[in-house]
Tab-separated table of C-alpha atoms in Angstrom:
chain	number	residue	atom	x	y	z
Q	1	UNK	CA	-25.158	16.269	14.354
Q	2	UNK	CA	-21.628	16.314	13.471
Q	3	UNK	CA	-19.177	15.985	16.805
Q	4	UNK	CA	-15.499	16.196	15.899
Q	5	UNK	CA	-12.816	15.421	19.328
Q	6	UNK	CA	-11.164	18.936	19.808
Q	7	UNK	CA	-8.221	19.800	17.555
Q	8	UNK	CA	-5.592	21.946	18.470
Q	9	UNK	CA	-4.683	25.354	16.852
Q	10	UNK	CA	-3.383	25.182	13.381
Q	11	UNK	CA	-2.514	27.721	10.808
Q	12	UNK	CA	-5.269	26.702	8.487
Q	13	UNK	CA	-7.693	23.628	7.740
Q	14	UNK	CA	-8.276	21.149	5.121
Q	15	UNK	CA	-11.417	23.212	3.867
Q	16	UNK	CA	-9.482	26.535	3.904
Q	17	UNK	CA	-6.914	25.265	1.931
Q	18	UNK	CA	-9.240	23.646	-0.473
Q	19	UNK	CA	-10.420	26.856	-1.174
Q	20	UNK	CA	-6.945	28.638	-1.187
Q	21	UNK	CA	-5.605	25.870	-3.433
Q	22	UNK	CA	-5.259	27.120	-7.035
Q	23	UNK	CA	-5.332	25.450	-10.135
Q	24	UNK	CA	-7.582	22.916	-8.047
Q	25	UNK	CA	-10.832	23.980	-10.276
Q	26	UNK	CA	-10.812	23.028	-13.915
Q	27	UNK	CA	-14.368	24.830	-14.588
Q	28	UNK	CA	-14.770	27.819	-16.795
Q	29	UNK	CA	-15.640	30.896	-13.914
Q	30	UNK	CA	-18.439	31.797	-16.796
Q	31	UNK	CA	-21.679	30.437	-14.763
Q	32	UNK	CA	-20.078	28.538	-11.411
Q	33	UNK	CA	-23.512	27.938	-8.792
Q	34	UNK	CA	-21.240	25.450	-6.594
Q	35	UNK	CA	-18.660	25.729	-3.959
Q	36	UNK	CA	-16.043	23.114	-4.811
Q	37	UNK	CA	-14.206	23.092	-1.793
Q	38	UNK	CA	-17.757	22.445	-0.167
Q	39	UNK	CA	-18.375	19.483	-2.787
Q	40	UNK	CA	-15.135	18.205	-1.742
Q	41	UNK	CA	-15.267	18.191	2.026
Q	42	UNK	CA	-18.208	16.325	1.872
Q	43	UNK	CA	-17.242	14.102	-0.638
Q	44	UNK	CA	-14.152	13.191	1.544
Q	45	UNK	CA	-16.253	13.284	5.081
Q	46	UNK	CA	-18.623	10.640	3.366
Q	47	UNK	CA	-15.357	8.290	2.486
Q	48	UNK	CA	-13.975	8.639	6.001
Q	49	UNK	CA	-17.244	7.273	6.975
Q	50	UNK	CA	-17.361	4.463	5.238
Q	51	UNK	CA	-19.728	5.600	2.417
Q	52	UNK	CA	-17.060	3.912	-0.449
Q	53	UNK	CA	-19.470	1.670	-2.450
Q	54	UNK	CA	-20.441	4.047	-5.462
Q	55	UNK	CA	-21.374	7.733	-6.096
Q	56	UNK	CA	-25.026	7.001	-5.326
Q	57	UNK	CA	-23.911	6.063	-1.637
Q	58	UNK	CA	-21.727	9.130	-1.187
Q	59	UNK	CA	-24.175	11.257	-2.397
Q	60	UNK	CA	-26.280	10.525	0.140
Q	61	UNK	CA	-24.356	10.737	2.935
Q	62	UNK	CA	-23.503	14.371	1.513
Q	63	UNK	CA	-27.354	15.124	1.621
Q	64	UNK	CA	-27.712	13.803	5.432
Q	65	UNK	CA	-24.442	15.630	6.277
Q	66	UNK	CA	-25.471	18.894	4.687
Q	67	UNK	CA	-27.165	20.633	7.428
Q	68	UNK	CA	-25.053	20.106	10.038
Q	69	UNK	CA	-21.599	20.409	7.305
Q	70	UNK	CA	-23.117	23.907	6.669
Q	71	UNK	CA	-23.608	24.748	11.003
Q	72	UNK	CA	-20.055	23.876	11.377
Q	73	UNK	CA	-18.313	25.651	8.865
Q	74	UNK	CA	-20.512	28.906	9.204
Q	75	UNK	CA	-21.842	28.770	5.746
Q	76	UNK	CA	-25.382	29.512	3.966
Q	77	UNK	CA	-26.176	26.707	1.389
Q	78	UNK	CA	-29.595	25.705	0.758
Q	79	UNK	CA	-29.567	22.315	-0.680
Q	80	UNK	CA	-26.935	19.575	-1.052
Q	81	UNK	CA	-25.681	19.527	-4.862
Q	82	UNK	CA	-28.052	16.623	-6.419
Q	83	UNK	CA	-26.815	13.417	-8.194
Q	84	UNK	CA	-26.701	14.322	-11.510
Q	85	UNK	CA	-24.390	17.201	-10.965
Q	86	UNK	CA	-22.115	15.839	-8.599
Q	87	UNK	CA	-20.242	13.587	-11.151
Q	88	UNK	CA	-20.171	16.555	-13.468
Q	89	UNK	CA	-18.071	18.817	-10.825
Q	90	UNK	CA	-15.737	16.165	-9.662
Q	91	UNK	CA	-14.572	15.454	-13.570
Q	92	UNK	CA	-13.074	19.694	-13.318
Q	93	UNK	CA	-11.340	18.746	-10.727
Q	94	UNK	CA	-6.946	19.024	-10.738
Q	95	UNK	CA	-6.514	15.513	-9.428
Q	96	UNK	CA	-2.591	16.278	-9.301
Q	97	UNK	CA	-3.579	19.292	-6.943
Q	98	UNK	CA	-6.429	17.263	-4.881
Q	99	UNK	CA	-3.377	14.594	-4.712
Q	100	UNK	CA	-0.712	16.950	-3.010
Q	101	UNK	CA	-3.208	18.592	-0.747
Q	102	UNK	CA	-4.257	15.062	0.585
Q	103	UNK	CA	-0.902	13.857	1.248
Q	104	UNK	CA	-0.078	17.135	3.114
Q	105	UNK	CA	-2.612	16.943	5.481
Q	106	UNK	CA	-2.946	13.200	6.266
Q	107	UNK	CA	0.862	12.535	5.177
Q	108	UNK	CA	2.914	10.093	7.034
Q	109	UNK	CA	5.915	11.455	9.518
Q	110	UNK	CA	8.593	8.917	9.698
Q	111	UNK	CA	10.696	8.750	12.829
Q	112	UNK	CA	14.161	8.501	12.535
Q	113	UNK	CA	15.131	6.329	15.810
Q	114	UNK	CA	12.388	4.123	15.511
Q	115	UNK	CA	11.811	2.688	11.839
Q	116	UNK	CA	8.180	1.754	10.973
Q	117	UNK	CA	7.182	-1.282	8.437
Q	118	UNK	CA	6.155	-0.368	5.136
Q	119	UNK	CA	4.586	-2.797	2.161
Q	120	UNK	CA	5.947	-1.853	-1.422
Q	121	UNK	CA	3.614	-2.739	-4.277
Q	122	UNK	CA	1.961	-1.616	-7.362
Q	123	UNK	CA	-1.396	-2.181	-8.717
Q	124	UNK	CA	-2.650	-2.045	-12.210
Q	125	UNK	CA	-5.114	0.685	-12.908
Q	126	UNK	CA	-7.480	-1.854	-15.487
Q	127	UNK	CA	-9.394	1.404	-16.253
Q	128	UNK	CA	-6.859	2.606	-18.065
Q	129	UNK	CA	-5.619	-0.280	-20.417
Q	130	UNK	CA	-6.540	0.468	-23.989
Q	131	UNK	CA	-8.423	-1.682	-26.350
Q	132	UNK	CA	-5.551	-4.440	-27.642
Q	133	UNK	CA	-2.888	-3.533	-24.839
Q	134	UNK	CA	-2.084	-5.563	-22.278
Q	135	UNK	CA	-1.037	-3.056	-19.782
Q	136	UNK	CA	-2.335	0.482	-18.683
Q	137	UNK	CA	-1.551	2.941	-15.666
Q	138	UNK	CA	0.547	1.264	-12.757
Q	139	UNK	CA	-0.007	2.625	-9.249
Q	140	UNK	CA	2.849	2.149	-6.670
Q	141	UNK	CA	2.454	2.693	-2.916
Q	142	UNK	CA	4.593	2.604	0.259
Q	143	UNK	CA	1.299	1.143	2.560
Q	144	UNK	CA	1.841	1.222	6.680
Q	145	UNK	CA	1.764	-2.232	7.868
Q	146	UNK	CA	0.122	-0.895	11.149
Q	147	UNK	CA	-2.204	0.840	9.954
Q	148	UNK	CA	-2.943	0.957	6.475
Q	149	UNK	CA	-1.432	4.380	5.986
Q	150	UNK	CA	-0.092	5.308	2.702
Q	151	UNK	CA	3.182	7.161	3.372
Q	152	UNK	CA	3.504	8.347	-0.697
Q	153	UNK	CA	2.267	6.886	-3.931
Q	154	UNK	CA	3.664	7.282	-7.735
Q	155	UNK	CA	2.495	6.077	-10.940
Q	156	UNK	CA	4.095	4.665	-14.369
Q	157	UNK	CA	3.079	2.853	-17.401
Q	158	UNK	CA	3.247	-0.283	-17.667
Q	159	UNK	CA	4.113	-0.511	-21.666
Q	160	UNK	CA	6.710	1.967	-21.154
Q	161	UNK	CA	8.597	1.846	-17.355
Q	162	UNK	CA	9.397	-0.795	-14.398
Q	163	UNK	CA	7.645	-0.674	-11.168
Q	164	UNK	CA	11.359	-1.595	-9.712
Q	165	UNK	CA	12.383	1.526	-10.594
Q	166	UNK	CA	9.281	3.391	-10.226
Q	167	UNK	CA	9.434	1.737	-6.269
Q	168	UNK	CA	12.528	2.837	-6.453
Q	169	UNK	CA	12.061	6.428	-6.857
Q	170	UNK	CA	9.313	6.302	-4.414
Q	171	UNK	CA	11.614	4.998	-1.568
Q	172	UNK	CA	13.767	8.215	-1.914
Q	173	UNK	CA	11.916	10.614	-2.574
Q	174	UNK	CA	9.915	9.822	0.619
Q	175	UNK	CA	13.124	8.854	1.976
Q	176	UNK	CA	11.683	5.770	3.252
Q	177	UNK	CA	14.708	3.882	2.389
Q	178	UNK	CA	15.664	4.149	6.179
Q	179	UNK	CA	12.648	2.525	6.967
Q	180	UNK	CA	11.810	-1.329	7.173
Q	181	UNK	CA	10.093	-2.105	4.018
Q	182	UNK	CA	8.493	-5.352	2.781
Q	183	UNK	CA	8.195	-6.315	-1.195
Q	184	UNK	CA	7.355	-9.179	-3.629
Q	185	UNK	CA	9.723	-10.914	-5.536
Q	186	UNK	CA	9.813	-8.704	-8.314
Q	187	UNK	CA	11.701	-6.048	-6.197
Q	188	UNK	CA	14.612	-8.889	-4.956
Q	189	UNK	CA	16.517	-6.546	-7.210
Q	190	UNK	CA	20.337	-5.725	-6.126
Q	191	UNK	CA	19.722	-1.612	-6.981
Q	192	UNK	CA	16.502	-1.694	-4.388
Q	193	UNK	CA	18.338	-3.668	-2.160
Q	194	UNK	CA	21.572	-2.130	-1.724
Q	195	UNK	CA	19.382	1.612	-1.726
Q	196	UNK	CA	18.123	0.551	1.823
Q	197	UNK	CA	20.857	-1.190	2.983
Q	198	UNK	CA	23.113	1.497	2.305
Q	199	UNK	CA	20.871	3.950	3.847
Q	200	UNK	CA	20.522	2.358	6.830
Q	201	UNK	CA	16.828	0.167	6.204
Q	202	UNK	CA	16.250	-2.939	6.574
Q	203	UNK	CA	14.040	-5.112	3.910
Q	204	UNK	CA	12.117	-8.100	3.750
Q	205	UNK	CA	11.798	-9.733	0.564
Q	206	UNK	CA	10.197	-12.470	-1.381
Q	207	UNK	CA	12.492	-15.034	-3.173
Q	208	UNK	CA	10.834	-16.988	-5.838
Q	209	UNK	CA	12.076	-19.114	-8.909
Q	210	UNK	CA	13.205	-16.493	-11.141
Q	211	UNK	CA	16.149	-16.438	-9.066
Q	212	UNK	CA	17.345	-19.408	-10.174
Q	213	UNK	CA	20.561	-19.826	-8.106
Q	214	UNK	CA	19.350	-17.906	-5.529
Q	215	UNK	CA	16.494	-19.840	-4.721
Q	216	UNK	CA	18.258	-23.134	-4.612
Q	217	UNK	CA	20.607	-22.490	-2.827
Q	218	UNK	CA	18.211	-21.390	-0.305
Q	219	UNK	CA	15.920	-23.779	-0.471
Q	220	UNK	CA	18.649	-26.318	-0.267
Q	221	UNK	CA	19.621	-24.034	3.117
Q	222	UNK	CA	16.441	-24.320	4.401
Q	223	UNK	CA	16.139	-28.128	4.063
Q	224	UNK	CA	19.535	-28.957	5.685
Q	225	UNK	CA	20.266	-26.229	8.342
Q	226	UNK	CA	18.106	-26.087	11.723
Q	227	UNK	CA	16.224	-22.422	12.058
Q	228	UNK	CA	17.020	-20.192	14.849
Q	229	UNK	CA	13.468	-19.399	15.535
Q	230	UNK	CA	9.895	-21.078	14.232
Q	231	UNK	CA	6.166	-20.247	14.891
Q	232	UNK	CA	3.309	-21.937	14.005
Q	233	UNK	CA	-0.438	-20.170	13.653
Q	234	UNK	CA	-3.513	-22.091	12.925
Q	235	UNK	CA	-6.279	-20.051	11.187
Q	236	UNK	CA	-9.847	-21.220	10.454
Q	237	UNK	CA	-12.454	-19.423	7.670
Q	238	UNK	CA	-13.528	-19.165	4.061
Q	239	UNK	CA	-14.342	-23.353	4.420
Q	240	UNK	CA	-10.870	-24.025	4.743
Q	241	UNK	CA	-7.992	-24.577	7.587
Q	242	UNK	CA	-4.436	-22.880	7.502
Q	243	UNK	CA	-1.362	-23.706	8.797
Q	244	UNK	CA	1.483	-22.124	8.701
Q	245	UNK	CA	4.964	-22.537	10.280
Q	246	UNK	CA	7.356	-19.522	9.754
Q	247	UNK	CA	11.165	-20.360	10.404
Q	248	UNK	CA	14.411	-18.371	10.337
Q	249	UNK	CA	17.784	-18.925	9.318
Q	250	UNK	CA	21.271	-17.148	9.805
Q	251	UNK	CA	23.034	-16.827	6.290
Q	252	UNK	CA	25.186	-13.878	7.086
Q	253	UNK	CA	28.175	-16.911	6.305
Q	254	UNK	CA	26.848	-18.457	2.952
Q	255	UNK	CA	28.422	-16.691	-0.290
Q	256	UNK	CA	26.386	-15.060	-2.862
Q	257	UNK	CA	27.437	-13.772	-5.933
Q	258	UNK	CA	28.777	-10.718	-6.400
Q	259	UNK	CA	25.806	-8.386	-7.325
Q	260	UNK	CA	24.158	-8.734	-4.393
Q	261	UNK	CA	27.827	-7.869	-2.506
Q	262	UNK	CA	26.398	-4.519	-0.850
Q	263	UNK	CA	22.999	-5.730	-0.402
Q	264	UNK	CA	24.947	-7.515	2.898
Q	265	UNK	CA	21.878	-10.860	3.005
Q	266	UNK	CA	22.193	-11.552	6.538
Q	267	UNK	CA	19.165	-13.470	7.011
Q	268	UNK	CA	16.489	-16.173	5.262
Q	269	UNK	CA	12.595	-16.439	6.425
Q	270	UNK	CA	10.480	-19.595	4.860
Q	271	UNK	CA	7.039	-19.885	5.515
Q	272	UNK	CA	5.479	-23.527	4.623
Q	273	UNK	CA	1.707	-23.125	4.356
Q	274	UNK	CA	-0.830	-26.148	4.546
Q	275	UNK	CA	-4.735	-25.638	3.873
Q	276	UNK	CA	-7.151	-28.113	4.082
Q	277	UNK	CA	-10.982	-27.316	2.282
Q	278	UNK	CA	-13.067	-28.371	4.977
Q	279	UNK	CA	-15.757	-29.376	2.719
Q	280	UNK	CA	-13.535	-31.531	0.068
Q	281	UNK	CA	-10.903	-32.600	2.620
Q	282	UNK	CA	-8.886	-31.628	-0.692
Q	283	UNK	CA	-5.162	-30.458	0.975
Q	284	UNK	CA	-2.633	-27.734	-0.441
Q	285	UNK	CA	0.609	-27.122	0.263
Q	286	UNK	CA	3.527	-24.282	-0.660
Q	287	UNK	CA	6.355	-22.863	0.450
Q	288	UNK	CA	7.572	-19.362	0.249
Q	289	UNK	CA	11.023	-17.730	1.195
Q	290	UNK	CA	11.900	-14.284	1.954
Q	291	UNK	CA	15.143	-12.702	2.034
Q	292	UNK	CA	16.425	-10.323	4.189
Q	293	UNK	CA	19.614	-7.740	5.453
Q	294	UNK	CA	18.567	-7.741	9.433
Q	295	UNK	CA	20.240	-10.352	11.649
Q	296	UNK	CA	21.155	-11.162	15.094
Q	297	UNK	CA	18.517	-13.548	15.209
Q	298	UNK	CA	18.966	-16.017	18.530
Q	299	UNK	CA	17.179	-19.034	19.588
Q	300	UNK	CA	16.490	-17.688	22.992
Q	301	UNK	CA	15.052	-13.968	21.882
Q	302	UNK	CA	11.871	-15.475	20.213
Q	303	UNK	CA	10.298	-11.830	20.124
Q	304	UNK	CA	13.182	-10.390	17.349
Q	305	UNK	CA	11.877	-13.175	14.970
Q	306	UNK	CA	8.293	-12.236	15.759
Q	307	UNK	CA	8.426	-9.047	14.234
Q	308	UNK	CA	9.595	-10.375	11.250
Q	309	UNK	CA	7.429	-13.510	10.968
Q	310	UNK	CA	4.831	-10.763	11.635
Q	311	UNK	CA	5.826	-8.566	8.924
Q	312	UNK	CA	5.683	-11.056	6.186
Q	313	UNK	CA	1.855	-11.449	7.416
Q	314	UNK	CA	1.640	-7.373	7.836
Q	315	UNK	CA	2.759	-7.253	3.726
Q	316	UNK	CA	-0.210	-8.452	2.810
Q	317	UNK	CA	-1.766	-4.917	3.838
Q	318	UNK	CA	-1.035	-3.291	0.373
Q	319	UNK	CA	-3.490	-6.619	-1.167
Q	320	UNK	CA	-5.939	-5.866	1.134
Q	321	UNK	CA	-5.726	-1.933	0.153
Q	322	UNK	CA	-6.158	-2.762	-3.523
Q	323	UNK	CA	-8.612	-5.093	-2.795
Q	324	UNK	CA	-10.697	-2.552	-1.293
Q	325	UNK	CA	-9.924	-0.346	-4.325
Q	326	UNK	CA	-11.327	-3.182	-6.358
Q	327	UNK	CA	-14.467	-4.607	-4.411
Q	328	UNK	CA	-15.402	-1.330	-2.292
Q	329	UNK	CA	-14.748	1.783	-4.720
Q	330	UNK	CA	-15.176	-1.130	-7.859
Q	331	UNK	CA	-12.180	0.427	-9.553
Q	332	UNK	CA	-11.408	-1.616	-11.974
Q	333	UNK	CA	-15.061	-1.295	-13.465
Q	334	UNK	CA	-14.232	2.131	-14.304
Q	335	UNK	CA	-12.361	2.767	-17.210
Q	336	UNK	CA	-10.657	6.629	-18.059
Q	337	UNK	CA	-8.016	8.051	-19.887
Q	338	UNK	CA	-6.823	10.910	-17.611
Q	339	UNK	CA	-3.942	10.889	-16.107
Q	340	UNK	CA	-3.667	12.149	-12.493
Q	341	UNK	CA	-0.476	13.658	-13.423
């Protein structure tokens, strides 16, 4: 039996709205036998539990559900939809609309006095790469690091448009530049900097190679200056033993060149990591900087370091959502050419 905690009062739900919502059904009215917003509902009841491995395996969570789906919303349907048809309905479905509907209800509210870490990334949509092209579809999302949440999401393609600017647009038009967001290298980009900096954000951002003068001069930094704060962690699994010791340095002094003049760097974060296979003995070493325009970092406040040392873990939360996009759902198996805009 379906048990839900009690919810308070609201103006509508997410099935009355799914059945309010027009545009939201592509099919021709000649000959409709099923209730999409029903279809729907279940579809996303049997995600939330879990049920994310292929059609087959939502499916039948929709058939065990159906009984007690139909007590609680006061409906008469005799049988679950079968397999055959349920692929069938979800292709006439307005993704754009199913989009905006799902963001209202489960969207994101960001608090103005206390600023919440988000990861910035994009993923290639491999479904969507023509035959001789390199590059399809591009998703870009603003992920929680807490939680996993995704605050907004936009899309571009990837022969045409940057995913700089496409994060970018994202960041203010969820006006998460105020926010504390974490990127890859490929967004250490004075126009993305400078947007949260100026707006009040802070950001925490890769530095590799490609930044030629950047990165040796901070790598030089890092080898001749002593950090205000380190950390060590020691992690053990997958046949192999981490190590990594975060440390972080004060360059609110050093010069940089004039693009970067209102991106205001005020700090530098390296991470040195060290794995040893356990099975080999074979060892591996790297080490990664990030860049950053929060300071006041002090040797005897070890917990204002933390959060950032914990951040650059946290980032990794948009892999492990695209990872589960790729492995769970098997995305990239599936290849389309609509557009969800």
């Amino acid at each position: 039996m379906l048990k839900f905690p009690y919810l308070p009062e609201q103006e509508t739900t997410f099935y009355e709205d799914l059945q309010k919502l027009e545009g939201l059904d592509l099919r021709d009215n000649r000959g409709k036998r099923h209730d999409l917003a029903f279809i729907l509902l279940g579809v996303f009841i049997s995600l939330l539990r879990g049920r994310d491995g292929n059609l087959s395996s939502i499916h039948r969570s929709m058939v065990n559900l159906h009984e007690d789906l139909c007590l609680l919303l006061n409906v008469s349907i005799p049988k679950a939809i079968s397999r055959a048809q349920l692929p069938r309905i979800l292709a006439k479905v307005n993704l754009s609309k199913l989009e905006d509907l799902v963001f209202t209800h489960f969207k994101i509210t960001l608090d103005a006095e206390e600023k919440q870490w988000f990861a910035g990334d994009g993923k290639e949509l491999r479904g969507s790469i023509n035959k001789g092209d390199k590059r399809g579809e591009v998703l870009v999302q603003l992920v929680r690091h807490e939680d996993g949440g995704v605050l907004g999401q936009t899309y571009y393609n990837g022969k045409k448009e940057s995913e700089k600017l496409a994060l970018r647009d994202l960041l203010e038009s969820q006006s998460a530049q105020t926010q504390k967001i974490s990127a890859d290298a490929l967004h250490l980009n004075p126009k993305t900097t400078a947007l949260i900096e100026q707006a009040g954000g802070i950001f925490l951002i890769g530095l590799k190679e490609d930044q030629k003068e950047l990165f040796e001069d901070m790598s030089w930094y890092a080898k001749r200056f002593r950090p205000l704060n380190t950390y060590t962690t020691l992690d053990k699994g997958h046949g192999r033993i981490e190590q990594r010791i975060y440390a972080c340095f004060d360059v609110s002094e050093e010069y940089f060149d004039p693009r970067w003049e209102k991106t205001k760097f005020r700090s530098l974060f390296q991470v040195e990591r060290k794995r040893t296979n356990l099975k080999s003995k074979e060892e591996s070493q790297e080490t990664a900087y990030y860049m950053s325009n929060a300071g006041g970092f002090d040797p005897e406040n070890q917990a204002a370091a933390m959060e950032y040392f914990n951040a650059i873990r946290g980032h990794w939360s948009v892999e492990v959502n695209n990872h589960i996009r790729d492995v769970s759902l098997k995305e990239d198996h599936f290849r389309t050419q609509k557009k969800t805009y």
